[in-house]
Amino acid sequence: MIKKLNFSRILLMASFFVLFALSCKKELANENPLEEAKNYYLNLTANAKTSLKSNKETTQNVTTDFLWNKSRLFKFSDEKEVVGTPVKVTLSNGKEAPGSYLLLVYKKGNEFNSLIIYNAKNDYFNGVVCNSDIEAAFMVGQKNKEIKSFTKNTDDVVSKVSKGKTMVRDGSPPVCIDWYWTTYAYDDWGNIIEIISEVYLYTTCTEEDGGGGGGVDPIDPDDELNCSTANQEADASTASQNISSSIETSSADTRTKTYKWKFLENAFGLWNYTSTERGTHKKVGAEWRWEKLEHVIHGRNGTVLVASITVSDVVFEPTVGIYNAGATLYFNFDSSFICKGVPGGISFSTNVNSPVWNIDY
């Protein structure tokens, strides 16, 4: 009797653990944000098609391929979790559209929402992109999503751009077209039921109206080479690298030396910025000591063909000791270009610590 009772208890406990394990497994499966985002969007667009629609009443049908295997989870500063999925966009002529598209899926309360964001750089969202980059693009995309009315005044010299700036052309007014990512829901007979989403992406401009009307490509893939060159030229990252030092003047108890170093460079080696400083040394007894360090000049080396690149508002703050000296260089950087009317480039303000120069260097 005792053995039978123990065996019954064992069966009961085993059943309990099996049910508990299954419930935990189901709960964990439901908490997979990448899978939830995919299921939500596939259900939302089960009977839908995507087009690039313009305020000129032209439509460019596109094919979209959502790269679900490359989905990533981003966490914003307000603790919002957003799933990002790169999208390959193919134009009606069979060529892949330049630039980068990313589907964002997020929750607002208990409801799912989606948003498409765009970047002029090819393969941008497949690279190493941090949470803050996506959050900034998300905020711009949210504003662009609010732009729903198609203005008829398409010949304005000032035009909206997805970067948040305005583009102004001199001379004759250009013809500018605003392009929107539009997802339509269809019924079984191919009739449009509703617009699921509509987001402003970018603006393309030409110098004069070709009079063609429909069939306008939002981006001309033939210009991708120039766009790729501009993207490469516009890239920048800080550096702190010694280049040279040389004696400028010298006397029995005073000497000056020039120090040249690199503080900004292009990742593709196309250009760099260098700074030249003047150090004054004074002899105390039998040894040389630092007296002061001054900024002389800075400039760019290399060739830039497509992009516009500037370094401005340079501030030089030296730190001078007895035997060593260095400085912190503050500056603003801006690179910009226009590819088929779509602006690109980067802008930032930063500072770089110079190398530390010993009195004997």
Short mmCIF file of C-alpha atoms in Angstrom, two decimals:
data_model
loop_
_atom_site.label_atom_id
_atom_site.label_comp_id
_atom_site.label_asym_id
_atom_site.label_seq_id
_atom_site.Cartn_x
_atom_site.Cartn_y
_atom_site.Cartn_z
CA MET A 1 0.00 0.00 0.00
CA ILE A 2 2.82 2.38 0.85
CA LYS A 3 4.66 1.64 -2.38
CA LYS A 4 1.47 2.20 -4.40
CA LEU A 5 0.88 5.55 -2.72
CA ASN A 6 4.44 6.72 -3.39
CA PHE A 7 4.17 5.74 -7.04
CA SER A 8 0.92 7.71 -7.37
CA ARG A 9 2.56 10.73 -5.88
CA ILE A 10 5.48 10.42 -8.26
CA LEU A 11 3.10 10.33 -11.24
CA LEU A 12 1.24 13.37 -9.94
CA MET A 13 4.44 15.35 -9.42
CA ALA A 14 5.78 14.34 -12.83
CA SER A 15 2.57 15.51 -14.50
CA PHE A 16 2.81 18.81 -12.65
CA PHE A 17 6.39 19.44 -13.80
CA VAL A 18 5.52 18.56 -17.41
CA LEU A 19 2.60 21.01 -17.42
CA PHE A 20 4.76 23.67 -15.76
CA ALA A 21 7.54 23.20 -18.32
CA LEU A 22 5.10 23.41 -21.23
CA SER A 23 3.51 26.57 -19.88
CA CYS A 24 6.94 28.18 -19.40
CA LYS A 25 7.96 27.21 -22.90
CA LYS A 26 4.79 28.72 -24.32
CA GLU A 27 5.29 31.89 -22.30
CA LEU A 28 8.88 32.26 -23.46
CA ALA A 29 7.82 31.69 -27.08
CA ASN A 30 5.31 34.53 -26.78
CA GLU A 31 8.01 36.84 -25.42
CA ASN A 32 10.24 36.67 -28.51
CA PRO A 33 10.07 40.28 -29.76
CA LEU A 34 11.66 39.51 -33.15
CA GLU A 35 9.14 36.78 -33.91
CA GLU A 36 6.24 38.87 -32.59
CA ALA A 37 7.24 41.79 -34.83
CA LYS A 38 7.49 39.53 -37.87
CA ASN A 39 4.11 37.89 -37.22
CA TYR A 40 2.45 41.27 -36.66
CA TYR A 41 3.74 42.78 -39.91
CA LEU A 42 3.05 39.69 -42.03
CA ASN A 43 -0.54 39.62 -40.76
CA LEU A 44 -0.91 43.37 -41.32
CA THR A 45 0.28 43.19 -44.93
CA ALA A 46 -1.14 39.79 -45.90
CA ASN A 47 -3.24 41.41 -48.66
CA ALA A 48 -1.15 44.49 -49.34
CA LYS A 49 1.23 45.99 -51.88
CA THR A 50 3.82 48.72 -51.56
CA SER A 51 4.45 51.62 -53.94
CA LEU A 52 6.52 54.78 -53.98
CA LYS A 53 3.90 57.47 -54.52
CA SER A 54 4.65 61.10 -55.36
CA ASN A 55 2.88 64.42 -54.96
CA LYS A 56 3.01 64.62 -58.80
CA GLU A 57 0.40 61.84 -58.86
CA THR A 58 2.91 59.32 -60.20
CA THR A 59 3.37 55.88 -58.69
CA GLN A 60 6.40 53.61 -58.87
CA ASN A 61 5.54 50.01 -58.05
CA VAL A 62 8.28 48.29 -56.09
CA THR A 63 9.02 44.81 -54.79
CA THR A 64 9.99 44.54 -51.14
CA ASP A 65 12.02 41.77 -49.55
CA PHE A 66 12.08 41.94 -45.75
CA LEU A 67 15.32 40.43 -44.42
CA TRP A 68 13.87 38.87 -41.30
CA ASN A 69 17.06 36.93 -40.59
CA LYS A 70 18.83 40.27 -40.10
CA SER A 71 16.28 41.70 -37.66
CA ARG A 72 17.73 43.40 -34.59
CA LEU A 73 16.29 44.65 -31.32
CA PHE A 74 17.05 48.30 -30.48
CA LYS A 75 16.45 49.91 -27.09
CA PHE A 76 15.75 53.65 -26.98
CA SER A 77 16.50 56.14 -24.22
CA ASP A 78 12.87 55.98 -23.02
CA GLU A 79 13.20 52.17 -22.62
CA LYS A 80 11.12 51.56 -25.77
CA GLU A 81 12.12 48.33 -27.53
CA VAL A 82 11.99 48.51 -31.31
CA VAL A 83 12.61 45.71 -33.80
CA GLY A 84 14.43 46.81 -36.96
CA THR A 85 14.36 44.73 -40.16
CA PRO A 86 16.31 45.77 -43.30
CA VAL A 87 14.27 45.91 -46.50
CA LYS A 88 15.57 45.27 -50.01
CA VAL A 89 13.64 47.40 -52.48
CA THR A 90 13.57 46.55 -56.19
CA LEU A 91 12.27 49.07 -58.72
CA SER A 92 9.91 48.19 -61.58
CA ASN A 93 12.86 48.10 -64.01
CA GLY A 94 14.35 45.20 -62.01
CA LYS A 95 17.20 47.20 -60.47
CA GLU A 96 17.71 47.50 -56.74
CA ALA A 97 16.93 50.96 -55.41
CA PRO A 98 20.00 52.73 -53.99
CA GLY A 99 19.84 53.86 -50.39
CA SER A 100 18.72 51.88 -47.35
CA TYR A 101 15.28 51.08 -45.95
CA LEU A 102 14.47 49.74 -42.49
CA LEU A 103 11.15 48.50 -41.11
CA LEU A 104 10.62 49.40 -37.45
CA VAL A 105 8.01 47.55 -35.39
CA TYR A 106 7.24 48.70 -31.86
CA LYS A 107 4.51 48.68 -29.26
CA LYS A 108 2.56 51.69 -28.09
CA GLY A 109 0.70 50.45 -25.03
CA ASN A 110 -0.60 47.04 -26.05
CA GLU A 111 -0.87 47.93 -29.75
CA PHE A 112 1.76 47.23 -32.40
CA ASN A 113 2.85 49.99 -34.78
CA SER A 114 5.19 50.04 -37.76
CA LEU A 115 7.30 52.64 -39.52
CA ILE A 116 9.61 52.68 -42.55
CA ILE A 117 12.75 54.82 -42.30
CA TYR A 118 15.22 55.68 -45.06
CA ASN A 119 18.91 56.55 -45.30
CA ALA A 120 20.68 57.72 -48.47
CA LYS A 121 23.72 55.51 -47.76
CA ASN A 122 23.71 52.07 -49.38
CA ASP A 123 23.72 49.14 -46.95
CA TYR A 124 23.57 51.59 -44.02
CA PHE A 125 21.24 49.55 -41.81
CA ASN A 126 23.20 46.33 -42.38
CA GLY A 127 26.29 47.90 -40.85
CA VAL A 128 27.09 48.57 -37.22
CA VAL A 129 24.33 50.99 -36.24
CA CYS A 130 23.86 51.92 -32.60
CA ASN A 131 20.61 52.46 -30.67
CA SER A 132 20.94 56.27 -30.72
CA ASP A 133 21.26 56.33 -34.54
CA ILE A 134 18.05 54.36 -34.96
CA GLU A 135 16.28 56.44 -32.30
CA ALA A 136 17.19 59.66 -34.12
CA ALA A 137 15.99 58.22 -37.45
CA PHE A 138 12.83 56.97 -35.73
CA MET A 139 12.02 60.50 -34.51
CA VAL A 140 12.49 61.91 -38.02
CA GLY A 141 10.38 59.08 -39.45
CA GLN A 142 7.58 59.81 -36.98
CA LYS A 143 7.50 63.43 -38.15
CA ASN A 144 7.58 62.34 -41.79
CA LYS A 145 4.68 59.99 -41.12
CA GLU A 146 2.61 63.01 -40.14
CA ILE A 147 3.13 64.56 -43.60
CA LYS A 148 0.07 63.02 -45.28
CA SER A 149 -1.29 65.73 -47.56
CA PHE A 150 0.25 65.94 -51.03
CA THR A 151 1.02 69.58 -51.82
CA LYS A 152 0.43 70.72 -55.39
CA ASN A 153 3.07 73.44 -55.18
CA THR A 154 5.88 71.20 -56.37
CA ASP A 155 8.01 73.95 -57.92
CA ASP A 156 8.96 75.55 -54.59
CA VAL A 157 12.64 76.41 -54.36
CA VAL A 158 12.62 75.16 -50.76
CA SER A 159 11.76 71.47 -50.49
CA LYS A 160 11.33 68.97 -47.65
CA VAL A 161 14.11 66.42 -47.18
CA SER A 162 14.27 63.38 -44.94
CA LYS A 163 17.49 64.64 -43.32
CA GLY A 164 15.51 67.47 -41.78
CA LYS A 165 17.25 70.25 -43.75
CA THR A 166 16.03 72.35 -46.66
CA MET A 167 17.57 72.34 -50.10
CA VAL A 168 17.83 75.56 -52.08
CA ARG A 169 18.79 75.74 -55.73
CA ASP A 170 20.05 78.97 -57.31
CA GLY A 171 18.90 80.14 -60.73
CA SER A 172 15.78 78.74 -62.29
CA PRO A 173 13.43 76.97 -59.88
CA PRO A 174 13.86 73.18 -59.97
CA VAL A 175 11.05 70.69 -60.26
CA CYS A 176 10.96 68.80 -56.97
CA ILE A 177 8.99 65.64 -56.24
CA ASP A 178 8.20 64.34 -52.76
CA TRP A 179 8.19 60.55 -52.52
CA TYR A 180 6.13 58.57 -50.02
CA TRP A 181 6.32 54.91 -48.97
CA THR A 182 2.69 53.85 -49.33
CA THR A 183 1.27 50.46 -48.38
CA TYR A 184 -2.19 49.64 -49.76
CA ALA A 185 -4.59 46.93 -48.58
CA TYR A 186 -6.46 45.11 -51.39
CA ASP A 187 -9.58 42.97 -51.46
CA ASP A 188 -9.90 39.66 -53.33
CA TRP A 189 -10.76 41.49 -56.58
CA GLY A 190 -7.73 43.78 -56.48
CA ASN A 191 -9.55 46.88 -55.32
CA ILE A 192 -7.88 49.19 -52.83
CA ILE A 193 -9.62 49.00 -49.45
CA GLU A 194 -7.43 51.38 -47.47
CA ILE A 195 -3.98 52.89 -47.11
CA ILE A 196 -2.26 50.98 -44.30
CA SER A 197 0.60 53.44 -43.95
CA GLU A 198 2.08 56.41 -45.74
CA VAL A 199 5.46 57.88 -44.82
CA TYR A 200 7.43 60.68 -46.49
CA LEU A 201 10.91 59.43 -47.48
CA TYR A 202 12.81 61.99 -49.55
CA THR A 203 12.63 64.58 -52.33
CA THR A 204 14.14 64.36 -55.81
CA CYS A 205 14.75 67.48 -57.91
CA THR A 206 15.61 68.21 -61.54
CA GLU A 207 16.62 71.52 -63.06
CA GLU A 208 13.61 71.69 -65.35
CA ASP A 209 10.43 69.78 -66.00
CA GLY A 210 10.94 67.13 -68.64
CA GLY A 211 7.21 67.08 -69.30
CA GLY A 212 7.11 63.31 -69.06
CA GLY A 213 4.56 62.85 -66.29
CA GLY A 214 4.15 59.23 -65.18
CA GLY A 215 6.83 56.56 -65.15
CA VAL A 216 9.36 58.72 -63.31
CA ASP A 217 11.91 56.70 -61.34
CA PRO A 218 12.34 58.03 -57.81
CA ILE A 219 16.03 57.17 -57.99
CA ASP A 220 18.12 56.59 -61.10
CA PRO A 221 20.33 53.55 -60.47
CA ASP A 222 22.75 54.72 -63.18
CA ASP A 223 23.92 57.46 -60.82
CA GLU A 224 24.75 54.97 -58.08
CA LEU A 225 28.50 55.20 -58.78
CA ASN A 226 28.60 58.95 -58.09
CA CYS A 227 26.39 58.47 -55.04
CA SER A 228 28.70 55.75 -53.75
CA THR A 229 31.74 58.00 -54.25
CA ALA A 230 30.01 60.84 -52.42
CA ASN A 231 29.07 58.55 -49.53
CA GLN A 232 32.67 57.39 -49.20
CA GLU A 233 34.05 60.93 -49.36
CA ALA A 234 31.59 62.18 -46.74
CA ASP A 235 32.66 59.63 -44.11
CA ALA A 236 34.83 60.88 -41.22
CA SER A 237 36.25 59.72 -37.90
CA THR A 238 38.56 61.31 -35.35
CA ALA A 239 42.25 60.43 -34.99
CA SER A 240 45.26 61.39 -32.90
CA GLN A 241 48.45 60.53 -34.73
CA ASN A 242 51.89 62.11 -34.76
CA ILE A 243 53.24 63.02 -38.18
CA SER A 244 56.40 65.05 -37.56
CA SER A 245 58.29 67.48 -35.34
CA SER A 246 61.08 69.87 -36.32
CA ILE A 247 63.12 72.69 -34.82
CA GLU A 248 61.96 76.10 -36.05
CA THR A 249 64.33 78.46 -34.16
CA SER A 250 67.04 77.84 -31.61
CA SER A 251 69.30 79.88 -29.34
CA ALA A 252 71.33 79.20 -26.24
CA ASP A 253 68.36 79.28 -23.85
CA THR A 254 65.23 79.31 -26.06
CA ARG A 255 63.97 77.23 -28.94
CA THR A 256 60.73 76.69 -30.86
CA LYS A 257 59.58 73.47 -32.49
CA THR A 258 56.65 72.70 -34.77
CA TYR A 259 54.50 69.62 -34.19
CA LYS A 260 52.27 68.22 -36.92
CA TRP A 261 49.56 65.64 -36.21
CA LYS A 262 46.42 64.14 -37.75
CA PHE A 263 43.10 64.76 -35.95
CA LEU A 264 40.47 63.69 -38.51
CA GLU A 265 40.49 61.10 -41.27
CA ASN A 266 38.37 59.45 -43.92
CA ALA A 267 37.77 55.72 -43.43
CA PHE A 268 38.56 55.05 -47.09
CA GLY A 269 41.84 57.00 -47.00
CA LEU A 270 40.61 59.67 -49.41
CA TRP A 271 41.48 62.64 -47.20
CA ASN A 272 42.56 63.71 -43.71
CA TYR A 273 42.87 66.85 -41.60
CA THR A 274 46.12 67.79 -39.87
CA SER A 275 46.98 70.44 -37.30
CA THR A 276 50.31 72.18 -36.76
CA GLU A 277 51.33 73.58 -33.36
CA ARG A 278 54.30 75.62 -32.17
CA GLY A 279 56.00 74.70 -28.93
CA THR A 280 58.32 77.08 -27.06
CA HIS A 281 61.01 75.56 -24.83
CA LYS A 282 63.19 77.36 -22.29
CA LYS A 283 66.48 76.17 -20.85
CA VAL A 284 66.65 76.07 -17.07
CA GLY A 285 70.13 75.18 -15.90
CA ALA A 286 71.21 72.27 -18.05
CA GLU A 287 67.74 71.03 -19.07
CA TRP A 288 65.04 72.12 -21.47
CA ARG A 289 61.52 72.73 -20.17
CA TRP A 290 58.19 73.54 -21.77
CA GLU A 291 57.05 77.16 -21.72
CA LYS A 292 53.97 77.29 -24.04
CA LEU A 293 52.14 75.52 -26.87
CA GLU A 294 50.24 77.45 -29.59
CA HIS A 295 48.07 76.51 -32.54
CA VAL A 296 49.49 77.58 -35.92
CA ILE A 297 47.32 76.16 -38.72
CA HIS A 298 45.07 73.26 -39.72
CA GLY A 299 44.02 72.00 -43.12
CA ARG A 300 42.86 69.14 -45.31
CA ASN A 301 45.01 66.81 -47.38
CA GLY A 302 43.69 64.70 -50.26
CA THR A 303 41.16 65.14 -53.05
CA VAL A 304 37.41 65.48 -52.65
CA LEU A 305 35.50 65.33 -55.94
CA VAL A 306 31.80 65.08 -55.09
CA ALA A 307 31.07 65.90 -51.46
CA SER A 308 31.46 69.26 -49.71
CA ILE A 309 33.59 68.93 -46.55
CA THR A 310 34.36 71.59 -43.93
CA VAL A 311 35.96 71.84 -40.50
CA SER A 312 34.99 74.98 -38.61
CA ASP A 313 34.92 76.68 -35.19
CA VAL A 314 38.28 75.25 -34.19
CA VAL A 315 39.25 75.89 -30.56
CA PHE A 316 42.70 74.92 -29.26
CA GLU A 317 43.18 74.36 -25.51
CA PRO A 318 46.78 73.48 -24.55
CA THR A 319 47.96 71.69 -21.41
CA VAL A 320 51.60 72.47 -20.64
CA GLY A 321 53.71 70.74 -18.00
CA ILE A 322 57.43 70.85 -17.28
CA TYR A 323 58.52 68.06 -19.59
CA ASN A 324 55.37 67.19 -21.53
CA ALA A 325 52.66 69.12 -23.35
CA GLY A 326 49.53 68.40 -25.34
CA ALA A 327 46.20 69.93 -26.27
CA THR A 328 42.51 69.34 -26.81
CA LEU A 329 41.16 70.40 -30.20
CA TYR A 330 37.45 71.27 -30.43
CA PHE A 331 35.80 71.59 -33.84
CA ASN A 332 32.66 71.17 -35.95
CA PHE A 333 32.60 68.86 -38.96
CA ASP A 334 30.13 68.90 -41.83
CA SER A 335 30.01 66.89 -45.03
CA SER A 336 27.20 67.11 -47.54
CA PHE A 337 26.29 66.09 -51.06
CA ILE A 338 23.21 65.77 -53.26
CA CYS A 339 22.52 62.57 -55.17
CA LYS A 340 19.62 63.00 -57.60
CA GLY A 341 18.19 65.70 -55.39
CA VAL A 342 18.49 63.64 -52.20
CA PRO A 343 20.84 65.26 -49.65
CA GLY A 344 23.30 63.14 -47.70
CA GLY A 345 26.28 63.56 -45.41
CA ILE A 346 27.02 63.85 -41.72
CA SER A 347 27.52 66.66 -39.22
CA PHE A 348 28.90 66.59 -35.69
CA SER A 349 30.74 68.60 -33.03
CA THR A 350 33.53 66.86 -31.18
CA ASN A 351 36.95 67.17 -29.57
CA VAL A 352 40.21 65.25 -29.92
CA ASN A 353 43.19 65.00 -27.59
CA SER A 354 46.48 65.52 -29.36
CA PRO A 355 49.49 63.27 -28.84
CA VAL A 356 51.58 64.14 -25.77
CA TRP A 357 54.88 65.70 -26.82
CA ASN A 358 57.90 65.16 -24.59
CA ILE A 359 60.47 67.93 -24.35
CA ASP A 360 62.99 65.73 -26.16
CA TYR A 361 60.68 64.74 -29.03
#
